[in-house]
């Protein structure tokens, strides 16, 4: 029996606390949020264990600016917004659609929070 790490459970719970019908932060249109919510959930189900095992953390995946939300994508984790399916997760990158998002690329805002904590 495989034990799911607390981090992966927190991702699942955080996303489950959000409604696909209610945009949680600035910078996402309702249609983008519905798609992002679905794809983030699918990412956790399919790639969550591997992403956790290879060093991805909550903010690199699901982070947003505490003041701007998702207005600037360079202030967000790689899955915000998620407008294409993720098809690979390694220690160095996550492939989403036609783009590759590298774990060690700097996020341009010094503080991010998980999207489910945006107020």
Short mmCIF file of C-alpha atoms in Angstrom, two decimals:
data_model
loop_
_atom_site.label_atom_id
_atom_site.label_comp_id
_atom_site.label_asym_id
_atom_site.label_seq_id
_atom_site.Cartn_x
_atom_site.Cartn_y
_atom_site.Cartn_z
CA UNK A 1 0.00 0.00 0.00
CA UNK A 2 1.39 3.39 -1.01
CA UNK A 3 1.27 6.22 1.50
CA UNK A 4 0.43 9.60 0.02
CA UNK A 5 2.78 12.30 1.34
CA UNK A 6 1.26 15.14 3.38
CA UNK A 7 2.36 17.64 0.71
CA UNK A 8 0.41 15.86 -2.03
CA UNK A 9 -2.61 15.58 0.27
CA UNK A 10 -2.39 19.32 0.97
CA UNK A 11 -2.41 20.02 -2.78
CA UNK A 12 -5.49 17.88 -3.23
CA UNK A 13 -7.25 19.42 -0.22
CA UNK A 14 -6.30 22.95 -1.23
CA UNK A 15 -7.72 22.49 -4.71
CA UNK A 16 -10.82 20.76 -3.33
CA UNK A 17 -11.45 23.81 -1.13
CA UNK A 18 -11.88 25.91 -4.28
CA UNK A 19 -14.93 25.93 -6.50
CA UNK A 20 -14.40 25.71 -10.26
CA UNK A 21 -17.26 28.21 -10.56
CA UNK A 22 -15.71 30.90 -8.33
CA UNK A 23 -12.47 32.55 -9.49
CA UNK A 24 -10.19 32.54 -6.41
CA UNK A 25 -7.94 35.47 -7.30
CA UNK A 26 -7.41 38.37 -9.65
CA UNK A 27 -6.01 37.69 -13.09
CA UNK A 28 -8.05 34.67 -14.13
CA UNK A 29 -11.20 34.74 -16.24
CA UNK A 30 -13.98 32.32 -15.21
CA UNK A 31 -13.33 30.03 -18.20
CA UNK A 32 -9.57 30.00 -17.50
CA UNK A 33 -10.19 29.20 -13.85
CA UNK A 34 -12.56 26.29 -14.60
CA UNK A 35 -9.96 24.81 -16.93
CA UNK A 36 -7.09 25.51 -14.51
CA UNK A 37 -8.98 23.97 -11.58
CA UNK A 38 -9.68 20.79 -13.56
CA UNK A 39 -6.14 20.49 -14.93
CA UNK A 40 -4.52 21.16 -11.54
CA UNK A 41 -6.63 18.37 -10.03
CA UNK A 42 -5.63 16.06 -12.86
CA UNK A 43 -1.97 17.01 -12.35
CA UNK A 44 -2.13 16.09 -8.65
CA UNK A 45 -3.81 12.77 -9.46
CA UNK A 46 -1.43 11.79 -12.24
CA UNK A 47 1.84 13.54 -11.40
CA UNK A 48 1.54 14.60 -7.74
CA UNK A 49 3.52 11.73 -6.21
CA UNK A 50 6.28 12.04 -8.80
CA UNK A 51 6.40 15.84 -8.56
CA UNK A 52 6.70 15.64 -4.77
CA UNK A 53 9.36 12.90 -4.93
CA UNK A 54 11.45 14.97 -7.34
CA UNK A 55 11.36 18.14 -5.25
CA UNK A 56 8.50 20.25 -6.56
CA UNK A 57 6.80 22.27 -3.85
CA UNK A 58 3.44 23.94 -3.40
CA UNK A 59 4.53 27.44 -4.40
CA UNK A 60 6.46 26.39 -7.52
CA UNK A 61 3.32 24.62 -8.73
CA UNK A 62 0.34 26.53 -7.31
CA UNK A 63 1.73 29.87 -6.11
CA UNK A 64 0.27 33.29 -6.83
CA UNK A 65 1.16 36.79 -5.70
CA UNK A 66 -0.62 37.64 -2.42
CA UNK A 67 -1.57 41.05 -3.83
CA UNK A 68 -1.79 40.56 -7.60
CA UNK A 69 -3.06 37.00 -7.74
CA UNK A 70 -2.44 35.64 -11.22
CA UNK A 71 -2.32 38.98 -13.04
CA UNK A 72 1.34 38.37 -13.91
CA UNK A 73 2.20 34.83 -14.92
CA UNK A 74 5.86 35.39 -14.00
CA UNK A 75 4.65 35.81 -10.40
CA UNK A 76 2.86 32.43 -10.45
CA UNK A 77 3.66 28.77 -10.06
CA UNK A 78 3.93 26.74 -13.24
CA UNK A 79 0.34 25.46 -13.09
CA UNK A 80 -1.32 28.87 -12.75
CA UNK A 81 -2.96 29.14 -15.19
CA UNK A 82 -3.02 25.54 -16.49
CA UNK A 83 -4.44 25.86 -19.98
CA UNK A 84 -2.95 22.64 -21.37
CA UNK A 85 -2.40 19.14 -20.01
CA UNK A 86 0.79 18.32 -18.16
CA UNK A 87 2.45 15.35 -19.80
CA UNK A 88 5.71 14.94 -17.88
CA UNK A 89 7.09 15.85 -14.46
CA UNK A 90 10.77 15.43 -13.67
CA UNK A 91 13.11 16.85 -11.03
CA UNK A 92 14.01 19.65 -13.43
CA UNK A 93 10.85 20.47 -15.36
CA UNK A 94 7.15 20.01 -15.90
CA UNK A 95 6.00 19.80 -19.51
CA UNK A 96 2.64 21.49 -20.04
CA UNK A 97 1.28 21.49 -23.55
CA UNK A 98 4.05 22.80 -25.79
CA UNK A 99 6.01 24.56 -23.04
CA UNK A 100 8.54 23.33 -20.53
CA UNK A 101 8.53 24.96 -17.09
CA UNK A 102 11.78 24.63 -15.18
CA UNK A 103 11.76 24.21 -11.40
CA UNK A 104 14.83 26.36 -10.84
CA UNK A 105 13.62 29.38 -12.83
CA UNK A 106 13.23 32.32 -10.50
CA UNK A 107 9.76 33.58 -9.67
CA UNK A 108 9.96 37.36 -10.00
CA UNK A 109 8.01 38.21 -6.85
CA UNK A 110 9.69 37.55 -3.50
CA UNK A 111 6.58 36.17 -1.78
CA UNK A 112 3.95 33.83 -3.17
CA UNK A 113 1.12 31.93 -1.53
CA UNK A 114 -0.86 28.87 -2.63
CA UNK A 115 -3.79 29.95 -4.77
CA UNK A 116 -6.19 28.46 -2.20
CA UNK A 117 -4.90 30.95 0.41
CA UNK A 118 -5.55 34.07 -1.69
CA UNK A 119 -7.86 36.46 0.15
#
